[in-house]
Coordinates of C-alpha atoms in Angstrom, one line a residue:
M1222 CA -1.1 44.5 4.1
L1223 CA -0.5 41.7 6.5
D1224 CA -3.4 39.4 7.3
V1225 CA -2.4 37.7 10.5
S1226 CA -6.0 36.8 11.4
T1227 CA -7.9 33.5 11.2
L1228 CA -11.4 32.3 10.4
F1229 CA -13.8 35.0 9.2
A1230 CA -14.1 38.6 10.3
G1231 CA -10.4 39.6 10.0
P1232 CA -9.6 37.6 6.9
L1233 CA -12.8 38.8 5.1
A1234 CA -11.9 42.4 5.8
A1235 CA -8.5 41.8 4.2
T1236 CA -10.3 40.2 1.2
F1237 CA -12.5 43.3 0.7
L1238 CA -9.4 45.5 0.7
G1239 CA -7.4 43.1 -1.5
D1240 CA -10.3 43.2 -4.1
F1241 CA -9.5 46.9 -4.6
G1242 CA -5.8 46.7 -5.0
A1243 CA -4.2 46.0 -1.6
D1244 CA -1.2 43.7 -1.7
V1245 CA -2.4 41.3 1.0
I1246 CA 0.1 38.8 2.5
K1247 CA -1.8 36.1 4.4
V1248 CA 0.3 34.8 7.3
E1249 CA -0.5 31.3 8.7
H1250 CA 1.1 28.9 11.1
P1251 CA 3.5 26.5 9.3
I1252 CA 1.6 23.4 10.7
R1253 CA -1.8 24.7 11.6
P1254 CA -3.3 26.6 8.6
D1255 CA -6.2 29.1 9.0
A1256 CA -9.2 27.0 10.2
S1257 CA -11.3 28.4 7.4
R1258 CA -9.5 26.1 5.0
G1259 CA -11.4 23.2 6.7
H1260 CA -14.8 24.9 6.7
G1261 CA -17.5 23.9 4.2
P1262 CA -17.5 21.7 1.2
Q1263 CA -14.4 20.4 -0.6
K1264 CA -13.8 19.0 -4.1
D1265 CA -11.0 16.5 -4.5
G1266 CA -9.5 17.7 -1.2
V1267 CA -9.6 21.4 -2.2
N1268 CA -11.6 23.6 0.1
L1269 CA -14.1 25.7 -1.8
W1270 CA -14.8 28.5 0.7
W1271 CA -11.1 29.3 0.9
K1272 CA -11.1 30.0 -2.8
T1273 CA -13.2 33.1 -2.1
L1274 CA -11.9 34.1 1.3
G1275 CA -8.3 33.7 0.3
R1276 CA -8.6 35.4 -3.1
N1277 CA -6.1 38.2 -4.0
K1278 CA -3.8 37.1 -1.1
R1279 CA -0.2 35.8 -1.2
T1280 CA 0.2 33.1 1.4
V1281 CA 3.2 32.7 3.7
T1282 CA 3.8 30.6 6.8
I1283 CA 5.4 32.0 10.0
D1284 CA 5.3 30.7 13.5
L1285 CA 4.8 34.0 15.3
S1286 CA 5.1 32.4 18.7
E1287 CA 8.8 31.7 18.1
P1288 CA 11.1 34.6 18.6
A1289 CA 12.7 34.1 15.2
G1290 CA 9.2 34.2 13.7
A1291 CA 8.3 37.4 15.5
E1292 CA 11.5 38.9 14.0
V1293 CA 10.4 37.8 10.5
L1294 CA 7.1 39.5 11.0
L1295 CA 8.7 42.7 12.2
R1296 CA 10.8 42.8 9.0
L1297 CA 7.6 42.5 7.0
V1298 CA 5.8 45.1 9.2
A1299 CA 8.5 47.6 8.4
D1300 CA 7.3 47.9 4.8
A1301 CA 3.5 47.4 5.5
D1302 CA 0.7 49.9 5.7
V1303 CA -1.8 47.6 7.6
M1304 CA -1.8 44.5 9.8
I1305 CA -5.0 42.7 10.7
E1306 CA -5.0 40.3 13.6
N1307 CA -7.6 38.5 15.7
F1308 CA -5.7 36.7 18.5
R1309 CA -7.1 37.0 22.0
P1310 CA -6.0 40.2 23.8
G1311 CA -2.5 39.8 25.2
T1312 CA -1.4 37.2 22.7
L1313 CA 0.7 39.5 20.4
E1314 CA 2.1 41.2 23.5
R1315 CA 3.2 37.8 24.8
W1316 CA 5.0 37.1 21.6
G1317 CA 6.9 40.4 21.7
L1318 CA 4.7 41.9 19.1
S1319 CA 2.8 44.6 21.0
P1320 CA 1.3 47.6 19.2
E1321 CA 4.1 49.7 20.6
R1322 CA 6.7 47.3 19.2
L1323 CA 5.0 47.0 15.8
Q1324 CA 4.7 50.8 15.5
E1325 CA 8.3 51.2 16.6
A1326 CA 9.2 49.1 13.5
N1327 CA 6.8 51.2 11.4
P1328 CA 5.2 54.4 12.9
R1329 CA 2.8 54.6 10.0
L1330 CA 1.3 51.1 10.6
V1331 CA -2.4 50.7 11.0
L1332 CA -3.0 47.7 13.3
A1333 CA -6.6 46.4 13.2
R1334 CA -7.4 44.1 16.1
V1335 CA -10.5 42.1 15.5
T1336 CA -11.9 40.1 18.5
A1337 CA -15.3 39.0 19.7
F1338 CA -15.4 41.4 22.7
G1339 CA -12.8 44.0 22.2
Q1340 CA -9.4 44.6 23.8
F1341 CA -10.7 45.5 27.3
G1342 CA -13.6 44.9 29.6
P1343 CA -14.7 41.8 31.7
Y1344 CA -15.2 39.6 28.6
A1345 CA -12.1 40.6 26.7
G1346 CA -10.2 37.4 27.4
R1347 CA -13.1 35.0 26.5
P1348 CA -13.0 33.0 23.4
G1349 CA -15.7 34.1 21.0
F1350 CA -17.1 33.9 17.5
G1351 CA -19.7 35.7 15.4
S1352 CA -22.5 33.4 16.7
L1353 CA -22.1 34.9 20.2
A1354 CA -22.3 38.4 18.7
E1355 CA -25.5 37.4 17.0
A1356 CA -26.9 36.3 20.3
M1357 CA -25.6 39.1 22.5
S1358 CA -26.6 41.9 20.1
G1359 CA -30.3 41.1 20.1
F1360 CA -30.3 39.8 16.6
A1361 CA -31.2 36.2 17.6
A1362 CA -33.9 37.4 19.9
L1363 CA -35.6 39.2 17.0
T1364 CA -35.2 36.3 14.5
G1365 CA -37.5 33.4 14.1
D1366 CA -41.1 32.5 14.7
P1367 CA -42.7 34.3 17.7
E1368 CA -43.7 31.0 19.2
G1369 CA -40.3 29.4 18.5
P1370 CA -36.8 29.8 19.9
P1371 CA -34.4 32.6 19.0
T1372 CA -32.7 31.8 15.8
L1373 CA -29.0 32.1 14.7
P1374 CA -28.2 32.6 11.0
P1375 CA -26.6 29.6 9.2
F1376 CA -23.7 31.7 8.1
G1377 CA -21.2 34.2 9.5
L1378 CA -23.5 37.3 9.6
A1379 CA -21.9 39.1 12.5
D1380 CA -18.4 38.2 11.2
G1381 CA -19.3 39.6 7.8
I1382 CA -20.7 42.9 9.2
A1383 CA -17.6 43.2 11.4
A1384 CA -15.4 42.6 8.3
L1385 CA -17.1 45.5 6.4
A1386 CA -16.7 47.7 9.5
T1387 CA -13.0 46.7 9.8
A1388 CA -12.3 47.5 6.2
Y1389 CA -14.0 50.9 6.7
A1390 CA -12.0 51.6 9.9
V1391 CA -8.8 50.7 8.1
M1392 CA -9.5 53.1 5.3
A1393 CA -10.3 55.9 7.8
A1394 CA -7.1 55.2 9.7
L1395 CA -5.0 55.1 6.4
R1396 CA -6.5 58.5 5.4
S1397 CA -5.4 59.9 8.8
A1398 CA -1.9 58.4 8.3
E1399 CA -1.7 60.2 4.9
R1400 CA -2.2 63.5 6.7
D1401 CA 0.2 63.2 9.6
G1402 CA 2.3 60.1 9.0
R1403 CA 1.2 58.3 12.1
G1404 CA -0.6 54.9 12.3
Q1405 CA -3.0 53.9 15.0
V1406 CA -4.8 50.9 16.5
V1407 CA -8.3 49.8 15.4
D1408 CA -10.1 48.0 18.2
M1409 CA -13.0 46.1 16.5
A1410 CA -15.3 44.1 18.7
I1411 CA -17.5 41.8 16.7
I1412 CA -20.4 42.3 19.1
E1413 CA -20.7 46.0 18.2
P1414 CA -21.2 46.5 14.4
I1415 CA -24.2 44.2 14.2
L1416 CA -25.8 46.0 17.1
M1417 CA -25.6 49.3 15.2
L1418 CA -27.5 47.7 12.3
L1419 CA -30.4 46.6 14.5
G1420 CA -31.8 50.2 14.4
G1421 CA -33.1 52.4 17.1
Q1422 CA -33.8 49.7 19.7
I1423 CA -31.4 51.2 22.3
T1424 CA -33.1 54.6 22.1
A1425 CA -36.6 53.1 22.2
W1426 CA -35.7 51.1 25.3
D1427 CA -34.1 54.2 26.9
Q1428 CA -37.0 56.5 26.2
L1429 CA -40.0 54.2 26.2
G1430 CA -39.0 51.0 27.9
V1431 CA -39.9 49.2 24.7
V1432 CA -38.4 45.8 23.8
Q1433 CA -38.9 44.8 20.2
P1434 CA -40.6 41.4 20.0
R1435 CA -39.8 38.5 17.7
T1436 CA -42.2 38.8 14.7
G1437 CA -41.1 36.1 12.2
N1438 CA -41.1 37.6 8.7
R1439 CA -43.3 40.4 9.8
S1440 CA -42.1 43.9 10.7
V1441 CA -43.3 46.1 13.6
N1442 CA -42.8 49.1 11.3
N1443 CA -44.9 48.2 8.2
A1444 CA -47.3 45.8 6.7
P1445 CA -47.9 43.8 4.5
R1446 CA -44.4 42.5 4.9
N1447 CA -44.0 38.8 4.7
V1448 CA -43.3 35.9 2.3
Y1449 CA -46.3 34.5 0.4
R1450 CA -46.6 31.3 -1.6
S1451 CA -47.8 31.3 -5.2
R1452 CA -50.1 28.8 -6.8
D1453 CA -47.1 27.0 -8.3
G1454 CA -45.3 26.7 -4.9
V1455 CA -42.8 29.6 -5.2
W1456 CA -42.2 31.8 -2.1
L1457 CA -42.3 35.5 -2.8
A1458 CA -41.3 38.4 -0.5
V1459 CA -43.3 41.5 -0.4
S1460 CA -42.2 44.7 1.4
T1461 CA -44.2 48.0 1.9
S1462 CA -41.7 50.2 3.7
S1463 CA -43.2 53.3 2.0
Q1464 CA -46.8 54.3 2.0
S1465 CA -47.1 54.6 -1.7
I1466 CA -45.9 51.0 -2.2
A1467 CA -48.4 49.7 0.4
E1468 CA -51.2 51.4 -1.5
R1469 CA -50.1 49.8 -4.8
V1470 CA -49.8 46.4 -3.3
M1471 CA -53.4 46.5 -1.9
T1472 CA -54.6 47.8 -5.2
V1473 CA -52.9 44.9 -7.1
V1474 CA -54.4 42.3 -4.8
G1475 CA -57.9 43.7 -5.3
R1476 CA -58.3 45.2 -1.8
A1477 CA -58.1 48.9 -2.5
E1478 CA -60.8 49.6 0.0
L1479 CA -58.4 48.9 2.8
I1480 CA -56.4 52.0 1.8
E1481 CA -59.3 54.1 3.0
E1482 CA -59.1 52.7 6.6
P1483 CA -57.8 55.3 9.1
W1484 CA -55.2 52.8 10.3
F1485 CA -53.7 52.4 6.8
R1486 CA -52.1 55.8 6.9
S1487 CA -48.9 54.8 8.7
G1488 CA -46.6 51.8 8.7
H1489 CA -46.8 51.2 12.4
E1490 CA -50.6 51.2 12.3
R1491 CA -50.7 48.9 9.3
A1492 CA -48.4 46.5 11.2
L1493 CA -51.1 46.2 13.9
H1494 CA -53.4 44.9 11.3
A1495 CA -50.9 42.5 9.7
D1496 CA -53.3 39.5 10.0
E1497 CA -55.9 41.1 7.7
L1498 CA -53.3 42.5 5.3
D1499 CA -51.4 39.2 5.1
E1500 CA -54.6 37.3 4.4
A1501 CA -55.5 39.6 1.5
V1502 CA -52.1 39.4 -0.1
Q1503 CA -51.8 35.6 0.4
S1504 CA -55.2 35.0 -1.1
W1505 CA -54.4 36.8 -4.3
I1506 CA -50.8 35.5 -4.7
G1507 CA -51.9 32.0 -3.8
A1508 CA -54.4 32.1 -6.8
H1509 CA -51.7 32.9 -9.3
D1510 CA -48.4 31.5 -10.6
A1511 CA -45.2 33.2 -9.5
D1512 CA -44.3 34.6 -13.0
E1513 CA -47.7 36.2 -13.3
V1514 CA -47.5 37.6 -9.8
V1515 CA -44.1 39.2 -10.4
A1516 CA -45.2 40.6 -13.7
V1517 CA -48.3 42.2 -12.3
F1518 CA -46.4 43.7 -9.3
E1519 CA -43.7 45.0 -11.6
A1520 CA -46.3 46.7 -13.9
A1521 CA -47.8 48.4 -10.8
S1522 CA -44.4 49.4 -9.4
A1523 CA -45.1 47.3 -6.3
A1524 CA -42.1 45.8 -4.5
I1525 CA -41.7 42.0 -4.8
A1526 CA -38.9 39.4 -5.2
P1527 CA -38.7 35.6 -5.3
V1528 CA -37.1 33.8 -2.4
Y1529 CA -34.0 32.3 -4.0
D1530 CA -31.7 29.5 -3.0
V1531 CA -28.2 29.6 -4.6
R1532 CA -29.6 28.2 -7.9
G1533 CA -31.9 31.1 -8.3
V1534 CA -29.1 33.6 -7.5
V1535 CA -26.9 32.2 -10.2
E1536 CA -29.7 32.1 -12.8
D1537 CA -31.2 35.5 -12.1
P1538 CA -30.9 38.0 -15.0
Q1539 CA -30.3 41.0 -12.7
Y1540 CA -27.4 39.4 -11.0
Q1541 CA -26.1 38.4 -14.5
A1542 CA -26.4 41.9 -15.8
L1543 CA -24.5 43.3 -12.8
G1544 CA -21.8 40.7 -13.1
T1545 CA -22.3 39.7 -9.5
I1546 CA -21.1 36.2 -10.1
V1547 CA -17.7 35.8 -11.9
R1548 CA -15.6 32.9 -13.0
V1549 CA -11.9 33.0 -11.8
E1550 CA -9.1 30.9 -13.2
D1551 CA -7.7 28.7 -10.5
E1552 CA -4.6 26.4 -10.4
D1553 CA -6.5 23.7 -8.5
L1554 CA -10.0 23.8 -10.0
G1555 CA -9.4 25.1 -13.5
D1556 CA -11.9 27.9 -12.9
V1557 CA -14.3 28.6 -10.2
A1558 CA -17.5 30.7 -9.8
M1559 CA -17.7 33.2 -6.8
Q1560 CA -19.1 36.5 -5.8
N1561 CA -17.6 39.5 -7.5
V1562 CA -16.1 42.5 -5.7
L1563 CA -18.6 44.4 -3.5
F1564 CA -19.3 47.4 -5.6
R1565 CA -18.5 49.1 -8.9
L1566 CA -16.2 52.1 -9.1
S1567 CA -16.3 54.0 -12.4
R1568 CA -12.6 54.9 -12.4
T1569 CA -10.7 52.4 -10.2
P1570 CA -12.7 49.2 -10.4
G1571 CA -11.7 46.3 -8.2
A1572 CA -10.8 42.9 -9.5
I1573 CA -10.2 39.3 -8.5
R1574 CA -6.7 38.6 -9.6
W1575 CA -6.6 35.0 -8.4
A1576 CA -8.5 32.6 -6.1
G1577 CA -7.3 31.4 -2.7
R1578 CA -3.8 29.9 -2.9
A1579 CA -2.3 26.9 -1.2
H1580 CA -1.0 27.1 2.3
G1581 CA 2.4 28.8 2.3
A1582 CA 2.6 29.0 -1.5
D1583 CA 4.3 32.4 -1.6
T1584 CA 6.6 32.2 1.5
D1585 CA 9.9 32.2 -0.4
E1586 CA 8.8 35.1 -2.7
V1587 CA 7.6 37.3 0.1
L1588 CA 10.6 36.7 2.3
R1589 CA 13.0 37.4 -0.6
G1590 CA 11.1 40.6 -1.2
A1591 CA 11.7 41.5 2.5
G1592 CA 15.5 41.0 2.1
F1593 CA 15.9 37.5 3.3
S1594 CA 18.5 35.4 1.5
D1595 CA 17.9 31.9 0.3
A1596 CA 20.2 30.6 3.0
E1597 CA 18.3 32.5 5.7
I1598 CA 15.0 31.1 4.4
A1599 CA 16.4 27.6 4.4
D1600 CA 17.5 28.0 8.0
L1601 CA 14.1 29.3 9.0
R1602 CA 12.4 26.5 7.3
G1603 CA 14.8 24.0 8.9
A1604 CA 14.0 25.4 12.3
G1605 CA 10.2 25.1 11.7
V1606 CA 9.8 28.9 11.9
V1607 CA 8.4 29.1 8.3

């Protein structure tokens, strides 16, 4: 698999696939590395986010805008199953690397093209990032306090969702190629997958003219659903998506009489009485310490969870039992903690074989594997192509 993408959605899709065995070759410009290497905190000049995003990838440098660099890529494509790219539409074509040319070199190639707005339409040529998708999809309009501004997440939410969707699309396309020997192009617009996850808003607007309002931590579909502060200052999240859980919560907080109210019989009706329900839950939780609250809720099979920052995640016994956080040996940091692979397969589990490697660390090895001689590699390096 060739990861020719930059920043987050495309590279993260390649990371997900690499975690489950794909031989991912990360292609970067010889002088301008993937910008993600400069995002977030560093330790002694070593970028820490790259250690996760670049894991399980061999790194090579090729200037694809140079004709000689395009030819190098075509030789790598000939033996690849997948290529992921996220240049603006028309860029690969300008470099002589159109989908037609790539699939001429390898008819089985799956080419995943990940862009903000897709390969066609009035916005296709615009620059874009996940933040724009979070805005355009309606996510930001739903997020935040009702009296405050729309709120963007402080991390790459839309990029991450698009990465998952891209990995899924690649797997579907590979399955098709197994049947008929023909690759295809995946056109992934980052503005679309996040929209799908926002539920039935399109249909509600189409059929009822309803626009879902911004409700803070509350939900229009059920109540109580909010965060509540315990006596010792810990924030706790409570959700009552099912009727039985809602009844258990109100029993736990000593307000079982509310269960008999006619409006309590559906999530939507309960949401219309969120003020009363929130007051009842907060009054009880605010009178108890967090550990006691969680223990009582757990005993009653009522849904609750503490609001963690990263320290809570690392220390939580459930995450520890699942092995969600692992330590990976690293040539720069000795070893480093990061999130484990996304899920557990009983027969073919994924693995983190190494953390993100240095810029261009595997160029010679990869090019030799593609049939380049040491003299050819030296010439390419001398010309600034690799």
